[in-house]
Coordinates of C-alpha atoms and ligand atoms in Angstrom, one line a residue:
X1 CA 0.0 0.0 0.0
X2 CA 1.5 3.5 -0.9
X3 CA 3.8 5.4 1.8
X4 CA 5.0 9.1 1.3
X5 CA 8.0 9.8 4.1
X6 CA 9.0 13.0 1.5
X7 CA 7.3 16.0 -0.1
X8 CA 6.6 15.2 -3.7
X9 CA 9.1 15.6 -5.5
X10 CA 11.3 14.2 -2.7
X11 CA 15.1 15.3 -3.0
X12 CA 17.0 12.8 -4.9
X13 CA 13.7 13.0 -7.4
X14 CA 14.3 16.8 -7.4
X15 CA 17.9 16.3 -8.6
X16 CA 17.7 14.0 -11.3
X17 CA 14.8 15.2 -12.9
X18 CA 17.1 18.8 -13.2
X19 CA 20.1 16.6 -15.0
X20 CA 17.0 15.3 -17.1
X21 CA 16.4 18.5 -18.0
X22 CA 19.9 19.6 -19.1
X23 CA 20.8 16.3 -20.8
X24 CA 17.2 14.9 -22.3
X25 CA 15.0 16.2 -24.9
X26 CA 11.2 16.6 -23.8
X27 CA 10.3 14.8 -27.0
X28 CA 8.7 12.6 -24.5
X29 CA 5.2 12.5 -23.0
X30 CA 4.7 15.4 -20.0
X31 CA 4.8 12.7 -16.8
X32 CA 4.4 13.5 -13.4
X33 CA 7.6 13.8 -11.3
X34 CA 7.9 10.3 -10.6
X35 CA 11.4 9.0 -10.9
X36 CA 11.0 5.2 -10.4
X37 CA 13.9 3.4 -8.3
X38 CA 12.5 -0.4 -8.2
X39 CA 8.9 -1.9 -8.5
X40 CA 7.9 -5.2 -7.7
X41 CA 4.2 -6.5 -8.3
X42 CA 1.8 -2.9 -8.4
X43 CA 4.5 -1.5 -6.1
X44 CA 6.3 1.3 -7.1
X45 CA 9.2 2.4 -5.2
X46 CA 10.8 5.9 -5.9
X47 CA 14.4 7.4 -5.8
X48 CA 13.4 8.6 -2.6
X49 CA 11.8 6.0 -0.6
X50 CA 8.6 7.0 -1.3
X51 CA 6.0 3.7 -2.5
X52 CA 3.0 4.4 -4.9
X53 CA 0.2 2.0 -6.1
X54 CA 0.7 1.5 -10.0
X55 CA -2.3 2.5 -12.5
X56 CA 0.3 2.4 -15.7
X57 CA 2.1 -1.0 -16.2
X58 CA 4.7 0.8 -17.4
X59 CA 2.6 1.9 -20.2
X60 CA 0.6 -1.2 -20.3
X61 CA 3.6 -3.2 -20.5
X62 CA 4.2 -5.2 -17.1
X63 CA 1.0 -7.4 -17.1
X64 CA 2.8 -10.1 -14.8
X65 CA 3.6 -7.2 -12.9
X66 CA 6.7 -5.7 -11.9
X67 CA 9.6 -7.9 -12.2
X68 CA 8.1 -11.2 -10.6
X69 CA 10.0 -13.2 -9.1
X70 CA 10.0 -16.2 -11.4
X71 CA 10.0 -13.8 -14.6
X72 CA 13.3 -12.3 -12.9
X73 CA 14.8 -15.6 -12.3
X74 CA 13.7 -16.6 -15.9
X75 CA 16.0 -13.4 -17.5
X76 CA 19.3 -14.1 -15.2
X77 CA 19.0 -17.5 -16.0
X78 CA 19.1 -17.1 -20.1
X79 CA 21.8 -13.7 -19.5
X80 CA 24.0 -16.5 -18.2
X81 CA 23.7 -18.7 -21.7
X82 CA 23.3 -15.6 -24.9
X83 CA 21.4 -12.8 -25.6
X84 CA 21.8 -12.3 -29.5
X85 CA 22.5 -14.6 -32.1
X86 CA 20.3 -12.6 -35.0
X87 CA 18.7 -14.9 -37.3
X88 CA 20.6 -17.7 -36.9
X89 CA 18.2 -19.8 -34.7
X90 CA 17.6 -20.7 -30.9
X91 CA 15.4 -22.3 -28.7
X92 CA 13.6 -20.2 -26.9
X93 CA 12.9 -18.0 -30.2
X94 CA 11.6 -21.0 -31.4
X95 CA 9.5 -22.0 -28.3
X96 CA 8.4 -18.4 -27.8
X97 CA 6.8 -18.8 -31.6
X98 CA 5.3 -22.3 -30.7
X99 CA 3.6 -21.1 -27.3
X100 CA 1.9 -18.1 -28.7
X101 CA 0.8 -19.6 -32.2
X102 CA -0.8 -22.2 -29.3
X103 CA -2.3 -19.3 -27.8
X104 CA -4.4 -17.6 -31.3
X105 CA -6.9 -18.5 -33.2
X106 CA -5.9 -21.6 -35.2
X107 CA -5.8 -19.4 -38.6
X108 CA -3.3 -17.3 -36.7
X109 CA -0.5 -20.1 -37.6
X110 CA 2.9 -18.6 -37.7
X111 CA 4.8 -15.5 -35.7
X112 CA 7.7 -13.3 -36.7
X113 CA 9.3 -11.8 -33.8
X114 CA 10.6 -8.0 -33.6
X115 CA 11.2 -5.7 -30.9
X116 CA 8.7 -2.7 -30.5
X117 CA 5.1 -2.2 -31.0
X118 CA 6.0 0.0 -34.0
X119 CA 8.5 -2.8 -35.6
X120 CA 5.3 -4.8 -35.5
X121 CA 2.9 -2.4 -36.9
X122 CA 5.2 -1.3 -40.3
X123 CA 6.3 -5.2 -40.6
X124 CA 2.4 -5.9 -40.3
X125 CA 1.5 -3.1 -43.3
X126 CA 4.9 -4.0 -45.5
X127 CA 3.7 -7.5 -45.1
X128 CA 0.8 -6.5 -46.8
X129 CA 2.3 -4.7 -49.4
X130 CA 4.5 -6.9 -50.0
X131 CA 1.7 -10.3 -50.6
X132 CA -0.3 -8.2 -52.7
X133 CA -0.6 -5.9 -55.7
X134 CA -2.0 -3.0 -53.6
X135 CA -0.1 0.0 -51.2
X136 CA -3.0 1.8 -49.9
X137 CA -3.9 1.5 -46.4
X138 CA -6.7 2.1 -45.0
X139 CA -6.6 3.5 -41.3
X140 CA -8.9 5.8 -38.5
X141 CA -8.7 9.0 -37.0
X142 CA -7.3 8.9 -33.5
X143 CA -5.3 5.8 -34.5
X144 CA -2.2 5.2 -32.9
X145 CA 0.3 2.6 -34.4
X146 CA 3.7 4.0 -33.1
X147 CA 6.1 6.4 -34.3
X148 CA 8.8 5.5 -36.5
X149 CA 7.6 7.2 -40.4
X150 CA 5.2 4.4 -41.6
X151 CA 3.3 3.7 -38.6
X152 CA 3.1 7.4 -37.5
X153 CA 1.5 7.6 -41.0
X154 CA -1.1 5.3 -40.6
X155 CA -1.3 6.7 -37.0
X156 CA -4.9 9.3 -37.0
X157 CA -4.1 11.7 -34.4
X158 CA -1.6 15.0 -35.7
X159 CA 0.6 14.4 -32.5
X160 CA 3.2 12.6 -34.3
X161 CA 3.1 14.5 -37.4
X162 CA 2.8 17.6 -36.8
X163 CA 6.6 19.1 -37.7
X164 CA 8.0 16.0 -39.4
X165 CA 7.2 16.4 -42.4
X166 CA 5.3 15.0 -45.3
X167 CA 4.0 11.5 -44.2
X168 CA 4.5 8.6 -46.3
X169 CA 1.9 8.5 -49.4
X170 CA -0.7 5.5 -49.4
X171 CA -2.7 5.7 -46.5
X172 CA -6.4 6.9 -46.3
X173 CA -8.0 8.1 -42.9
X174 CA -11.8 7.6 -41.9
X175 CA -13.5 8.3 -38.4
X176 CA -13.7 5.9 -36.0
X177 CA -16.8 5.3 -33.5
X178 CA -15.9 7.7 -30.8
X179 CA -19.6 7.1 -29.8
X180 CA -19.3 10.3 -26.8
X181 CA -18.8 12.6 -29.6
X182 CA -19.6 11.1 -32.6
X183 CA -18.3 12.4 -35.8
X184 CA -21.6 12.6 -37.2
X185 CA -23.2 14.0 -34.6
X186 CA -25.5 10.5 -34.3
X187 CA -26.4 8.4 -31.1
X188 CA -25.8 4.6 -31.5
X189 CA -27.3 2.3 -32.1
X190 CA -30.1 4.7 -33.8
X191 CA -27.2 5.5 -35.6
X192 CA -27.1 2.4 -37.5
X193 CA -23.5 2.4 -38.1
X194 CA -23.4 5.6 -40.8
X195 CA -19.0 5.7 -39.5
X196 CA -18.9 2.2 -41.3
X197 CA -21.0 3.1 -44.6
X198 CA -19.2 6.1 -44.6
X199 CA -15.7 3.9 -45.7
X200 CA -17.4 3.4 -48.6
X201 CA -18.2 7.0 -49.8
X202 CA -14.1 8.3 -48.0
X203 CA -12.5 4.9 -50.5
X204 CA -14.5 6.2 -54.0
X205 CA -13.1 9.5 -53.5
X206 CA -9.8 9.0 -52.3
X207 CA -8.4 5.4 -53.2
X208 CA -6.3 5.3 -56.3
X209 CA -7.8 1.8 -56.7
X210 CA -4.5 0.0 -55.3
X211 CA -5.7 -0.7 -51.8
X212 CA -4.3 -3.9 -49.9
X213 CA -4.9 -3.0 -46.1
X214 CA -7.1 -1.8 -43.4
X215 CA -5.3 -1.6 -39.8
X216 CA -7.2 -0.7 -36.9
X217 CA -6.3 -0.8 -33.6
X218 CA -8.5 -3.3 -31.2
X219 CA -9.8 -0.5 -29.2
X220 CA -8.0 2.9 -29.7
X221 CA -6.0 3.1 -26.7
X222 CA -4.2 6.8 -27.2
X223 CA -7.3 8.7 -28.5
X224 CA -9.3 7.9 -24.8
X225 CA -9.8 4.2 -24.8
X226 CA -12.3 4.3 -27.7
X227 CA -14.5 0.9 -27.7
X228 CA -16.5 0.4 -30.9
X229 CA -20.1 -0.3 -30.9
X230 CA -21.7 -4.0 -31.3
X231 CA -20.9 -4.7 -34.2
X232 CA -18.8 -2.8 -35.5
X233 CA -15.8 -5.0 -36.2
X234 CA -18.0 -7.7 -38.1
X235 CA -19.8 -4.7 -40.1
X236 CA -15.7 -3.8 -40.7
X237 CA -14.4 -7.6 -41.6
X238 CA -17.6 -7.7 -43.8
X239 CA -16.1 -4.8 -45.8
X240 CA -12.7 -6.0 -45.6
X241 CA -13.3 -9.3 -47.5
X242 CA -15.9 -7.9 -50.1
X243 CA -12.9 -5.7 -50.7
X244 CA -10.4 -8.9 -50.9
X245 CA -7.9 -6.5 -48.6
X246 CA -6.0 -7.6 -45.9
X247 CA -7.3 -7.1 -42.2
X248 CA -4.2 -5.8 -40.0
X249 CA -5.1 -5.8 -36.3
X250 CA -3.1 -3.8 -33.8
X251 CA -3.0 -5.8 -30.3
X252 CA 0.5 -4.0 -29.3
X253 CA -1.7 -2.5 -26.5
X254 CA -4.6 -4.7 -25.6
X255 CA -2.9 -8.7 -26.1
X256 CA -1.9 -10.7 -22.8
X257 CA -4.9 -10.2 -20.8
X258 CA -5.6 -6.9 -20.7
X259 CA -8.9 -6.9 -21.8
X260 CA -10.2 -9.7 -19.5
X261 CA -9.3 -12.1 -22.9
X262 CA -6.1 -13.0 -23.6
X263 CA -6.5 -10.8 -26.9
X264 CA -8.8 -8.7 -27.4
X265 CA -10.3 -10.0 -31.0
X266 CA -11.9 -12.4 -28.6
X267 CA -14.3 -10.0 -27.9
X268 CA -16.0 -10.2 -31.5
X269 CA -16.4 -12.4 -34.5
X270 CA -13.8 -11.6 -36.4
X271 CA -10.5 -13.1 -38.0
X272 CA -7.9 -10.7 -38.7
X273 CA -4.9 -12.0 -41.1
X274 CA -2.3 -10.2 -39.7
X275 CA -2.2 -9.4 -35.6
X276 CA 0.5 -7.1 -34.3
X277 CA 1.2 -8.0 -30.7
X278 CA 4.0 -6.1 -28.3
X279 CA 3.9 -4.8 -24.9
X280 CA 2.7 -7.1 -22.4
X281 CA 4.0 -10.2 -25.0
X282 CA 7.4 -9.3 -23.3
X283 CA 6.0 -8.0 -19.6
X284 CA 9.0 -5.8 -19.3
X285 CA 11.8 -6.9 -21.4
X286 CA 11.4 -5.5 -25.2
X287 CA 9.4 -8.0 -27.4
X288 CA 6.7 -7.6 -30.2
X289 CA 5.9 -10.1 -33.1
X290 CA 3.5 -10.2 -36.1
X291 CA 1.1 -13.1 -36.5
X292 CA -0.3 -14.5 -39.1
X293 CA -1.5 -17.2 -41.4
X294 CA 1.0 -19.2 -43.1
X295 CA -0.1 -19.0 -47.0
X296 CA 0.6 -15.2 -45.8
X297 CA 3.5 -15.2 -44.2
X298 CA 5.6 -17.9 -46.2
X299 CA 4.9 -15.8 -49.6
X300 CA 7.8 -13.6 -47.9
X301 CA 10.9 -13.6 -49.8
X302 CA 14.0 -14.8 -47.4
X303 CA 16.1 -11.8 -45.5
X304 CA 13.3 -9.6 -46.8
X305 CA 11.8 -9.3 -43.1
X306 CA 14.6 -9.9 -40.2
X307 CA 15.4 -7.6 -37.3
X308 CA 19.1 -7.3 -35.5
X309 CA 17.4 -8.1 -31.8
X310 CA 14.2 -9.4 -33.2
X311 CA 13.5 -13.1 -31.6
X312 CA 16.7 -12.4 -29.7
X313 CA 17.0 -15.6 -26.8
X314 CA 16.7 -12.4 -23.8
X315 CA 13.6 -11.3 -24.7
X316 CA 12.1 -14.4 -26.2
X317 CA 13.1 -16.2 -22.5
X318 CA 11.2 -13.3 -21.0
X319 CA 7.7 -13.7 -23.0
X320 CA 7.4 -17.4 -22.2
X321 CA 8.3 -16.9 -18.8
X322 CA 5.5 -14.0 -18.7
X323 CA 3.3 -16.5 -20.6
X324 CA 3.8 -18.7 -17.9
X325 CA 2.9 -16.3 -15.4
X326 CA 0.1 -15.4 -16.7
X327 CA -1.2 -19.0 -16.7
X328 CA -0.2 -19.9 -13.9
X329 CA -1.8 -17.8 -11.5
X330 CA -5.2 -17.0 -14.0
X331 CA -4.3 -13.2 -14.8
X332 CA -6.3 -13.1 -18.0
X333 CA -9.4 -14.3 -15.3
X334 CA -8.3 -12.1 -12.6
X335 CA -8.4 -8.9 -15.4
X336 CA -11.8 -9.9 -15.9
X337 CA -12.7 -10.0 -12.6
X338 CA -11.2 -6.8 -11.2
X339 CA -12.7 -5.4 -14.8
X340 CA -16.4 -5.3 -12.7
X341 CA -14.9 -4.2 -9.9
X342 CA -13.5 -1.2 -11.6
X343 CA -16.5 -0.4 -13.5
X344 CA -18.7 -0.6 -10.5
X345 CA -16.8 1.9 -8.8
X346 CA -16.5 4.2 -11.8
X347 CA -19.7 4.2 -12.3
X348 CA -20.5 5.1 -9.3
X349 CA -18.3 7.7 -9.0
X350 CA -19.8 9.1 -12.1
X351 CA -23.4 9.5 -10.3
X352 CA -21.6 12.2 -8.0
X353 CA -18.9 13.8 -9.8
X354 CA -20.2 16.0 -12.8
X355 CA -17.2 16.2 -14.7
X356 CA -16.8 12.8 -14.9
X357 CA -18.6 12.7 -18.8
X358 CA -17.6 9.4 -20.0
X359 CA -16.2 5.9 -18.2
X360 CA -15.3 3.1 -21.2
X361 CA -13.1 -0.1 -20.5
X362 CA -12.6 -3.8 -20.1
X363 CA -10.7 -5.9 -17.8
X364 CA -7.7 -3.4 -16.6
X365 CA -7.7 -0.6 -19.1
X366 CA -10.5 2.0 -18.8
X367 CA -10.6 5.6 -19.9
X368 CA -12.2 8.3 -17.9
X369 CA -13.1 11.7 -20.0
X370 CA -13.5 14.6 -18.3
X371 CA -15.2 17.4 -19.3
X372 CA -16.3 20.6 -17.4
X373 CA -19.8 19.2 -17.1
X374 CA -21.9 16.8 -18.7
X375 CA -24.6 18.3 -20.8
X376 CA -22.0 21.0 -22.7
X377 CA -19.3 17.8 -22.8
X378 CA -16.4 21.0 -22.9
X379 CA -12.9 18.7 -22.1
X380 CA -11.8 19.7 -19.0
X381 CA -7.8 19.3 -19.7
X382 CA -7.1 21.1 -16.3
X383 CA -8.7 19.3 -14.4
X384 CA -7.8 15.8 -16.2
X385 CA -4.0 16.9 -15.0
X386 CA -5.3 17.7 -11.4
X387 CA -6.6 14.8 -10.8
X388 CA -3.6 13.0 -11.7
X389 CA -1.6 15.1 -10.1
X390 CA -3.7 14.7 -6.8
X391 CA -3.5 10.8 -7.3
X392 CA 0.6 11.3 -6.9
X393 CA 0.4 13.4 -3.9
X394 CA -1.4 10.4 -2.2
X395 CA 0.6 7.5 -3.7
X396 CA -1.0 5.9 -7.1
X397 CA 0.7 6.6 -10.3
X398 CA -1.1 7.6 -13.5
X399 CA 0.1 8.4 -16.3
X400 CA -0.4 12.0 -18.1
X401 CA -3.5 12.7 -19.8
X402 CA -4.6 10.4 -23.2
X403 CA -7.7 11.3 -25.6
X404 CA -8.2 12.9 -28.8
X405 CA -9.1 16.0 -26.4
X406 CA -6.3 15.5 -23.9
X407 CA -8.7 15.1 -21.1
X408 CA -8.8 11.3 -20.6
X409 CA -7.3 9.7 -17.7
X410 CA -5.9 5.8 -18.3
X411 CA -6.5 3.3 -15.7
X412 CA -4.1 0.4 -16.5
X413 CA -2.6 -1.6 -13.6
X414 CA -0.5 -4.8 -13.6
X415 CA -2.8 -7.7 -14.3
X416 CA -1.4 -9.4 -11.0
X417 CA -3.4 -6.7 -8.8
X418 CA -5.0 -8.4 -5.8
X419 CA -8.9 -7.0 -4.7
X420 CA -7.3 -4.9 -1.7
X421 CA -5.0 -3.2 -3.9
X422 CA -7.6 -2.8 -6.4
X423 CA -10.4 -1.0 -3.5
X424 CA -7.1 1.0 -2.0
X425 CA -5.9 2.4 -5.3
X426 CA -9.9 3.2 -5.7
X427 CA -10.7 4.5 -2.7
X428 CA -6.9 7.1 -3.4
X429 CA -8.5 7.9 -6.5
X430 CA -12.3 8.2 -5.8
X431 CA -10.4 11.5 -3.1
X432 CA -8.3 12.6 -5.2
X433 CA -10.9 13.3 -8.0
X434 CA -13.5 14.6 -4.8
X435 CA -10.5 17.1 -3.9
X436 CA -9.3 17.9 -7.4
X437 CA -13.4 19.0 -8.3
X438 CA -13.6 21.0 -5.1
X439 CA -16.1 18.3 -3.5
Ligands
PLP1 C1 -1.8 0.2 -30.4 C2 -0.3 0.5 -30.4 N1 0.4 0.2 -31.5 C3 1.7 0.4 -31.6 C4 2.4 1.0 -30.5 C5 3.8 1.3 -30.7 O1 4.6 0.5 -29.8 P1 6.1 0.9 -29.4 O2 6.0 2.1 -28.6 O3 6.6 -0.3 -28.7 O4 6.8 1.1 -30.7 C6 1.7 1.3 -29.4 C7 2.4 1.9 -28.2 O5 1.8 2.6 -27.4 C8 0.3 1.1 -29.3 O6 -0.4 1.3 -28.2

């Protein structure tokens, strides 16, 4: 449970974050002044002593929680033996592709290993490209699919473009159901689905007639943890395969649990050809993949897709140890069931806070919009920050604000959260949002 012995930012924190200043670019996203000594489980120690409860994962990365004992032991053990031997092959590269493949859906039949979320996402649309005669990708506002130049293009939010230059050509953009302010200004399900017939009438105008891809992330994690609609994703895989185009489906965020399923796609009928997986794949230690079917994947010409530390033994130890894990002790179940407990308490939060607009989510990821009350829906980006920032002062880390808006705070703890830690880190945030509202 969290303990604060210093003020916040305690001294050593004060320090470091100054030679941050002086020798880091702030490139990256706008944290609070947490500077993170050791963490073990949802524990998060600080340079200074001080121990918070952990809403972040990392950013939804540690799912078996912070450095686990057996996940630890797991890591030494292989750092002993090797750590990179590139393409040439190993065992646990080749038992890391084995356990997940067991894992998928059975059309899901092979995996190519890289090392970030983004590695996954452009080797997911080259792929594409690469099995068919098309280049045009189709992808959704608010989207986000990483950073380096080809994902940030696909990506649908201006955040990572804006300043870099032209993106690359090919990709087409159409909104996504953000049902709490829909594009169209409809209410589901009276709305019948007009932001999927819409794809229709946003490809005649602006396809060149060599498409080959949609990619869509499971739920859009960085616009505000955007959930589609029933529906929505079969409407979408019907589209996909009247258009004989390739389904790409980004599960660098929400794979491993997170969800309450071990991947999301579980949640709906549908049968993506190509899944990008990452984050909590590796629990820690850097490790994303690309799966897919085989009459896909094999069409590949050889040293056309490798990657230096893709597959490396480190990492590919790590993942089956966190697969393991996660196993093991039922933390896909346990995300489910903490899922009602979270959305219980949310919701009734929701009945006394006005500015609470909006509460979305499954298993351990929910998003929590803010807005200066609920019938104008204004985003309330001040208050999104104080909130957060009143969480810190009383010991549970969030991370900075998310959305479309930039008023949308993310819940994402370890899976491994017990119930107590769960009602503590509830009842920390349930004050600070009463004191950061004026209640
Ligand atoms: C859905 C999704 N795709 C891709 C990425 C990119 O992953 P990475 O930061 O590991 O490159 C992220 C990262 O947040 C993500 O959430």
């Amino acid at each position: 449970m969290p303990k604060i012995v210093t003020n916040l930012p305690g001294p050593k924190a004060q320090a470091l974050l100054e030679k941050s200043r002086r020798f880091e670019p702030h490139s990256m996203s706008d944290q609070v002044p947490l500077v993170w000594d050791h963490a073990a489980g949802c524990v998060i120690t600080d340079v200074d002593g001080n121990e918070f409860l952990d809403w972040t994962s990392g950013v939804l990365v540690a799912n078996v929680g912070h450095c686990h004992p057996d996940y630890v032991a797991a890591v030494r053990e292989q750092a002993g033996k090797l750590f990179n031997c590139y393409d040439f092959a190993s065992e646990p590269r080749i038992l890391l592709a084995e356990k997940v493949v067991g894992l998928l859906p059975a059309h899901l039949d092979k995996l190519f290993l890289v090392t970030t979320g983004s590695d996954a996402t452009e080797a997911a649309m080259r792929i594409a490209r690469c099995v068919s005669d098309g280049w045009e990708i189709l992808a959704f506002h608010g989207a986000f699919h990483g950073r380096t130049l080809g994902a940030a293009s696909a990506g649908g939010s201006l955040g990572v473009k804006h300043g870099y230059g032209p993106m690359v050509p090919g990709f087409l953009h159409v909104p996504y159901p953000y049902c709490y302010r829909c594009p169209f200004g409809l209410e589901h399900p009276a709305c019948d689905l007009q932001c999927l017939k819409y794809i229709d009438w946003a490809v005649s105008k602006e396809s060149c007639g060599a498409m080959c891809a949609v990619i869509t992330e499971s739920y859009q994690g960085g616009a505000g943890s955007l959930i589609p609609p029933p529906g929505w994703y079969e409407g979408l895989e019907r589209w996909i395969r009247d258009q004989g185009l390739f389904f790409i489906f980004d599960e660098v965020q929400s794979s491993f649990g997170r969800t309450g399923k071990m991947f999301c796609m579980e949640h709906w009928d549908i049968h993506p050809d190509l899944v990008c997986l990452g984050k909590g794949l590796g629990s820690g230690v850097p490790c994303a993949a690309v799966a897919g079917r085989h009459e896909i994947l094999d069409l590949l010409p050889p040293g056309s897709m490798s990657s230096t530390n893709g597959g490396n033994p480190l990492s590919s130890a790590a993942a089956i140890a966190a697969i393991d894990i996660m196993e093991r002790e039922s933390l896909v179940e346990n995300a489910a069931r903490l899922g009602d407990l979270f959305r219980a308490r949310f919701v009734e939060m929701q009945r006394s806070v006005e500015q609470l607009g909006d509460v979305r989510g499954m298993g351990l990821v929910w998003g929590l919009e803010m807005v200066t009350d609920r019938k104008s829906k204004d985003p309330d980006r001040d208050l999104t920050k104080a909130v957060i920032h009143e969480c810190f002062q009383r010991g549970l880390a969030v991370i900075a604000p998310i959305g479309v808006l930039g008023n949308v705070i993310r819940v994402a703890p370890p899976l491994v959260m017990t119930e107590a830690e769960a009602n503590e880190s509830l009842d920390i945030f349930e004050a600070s949002l009463k004191a950061a509202t004026g209640r």
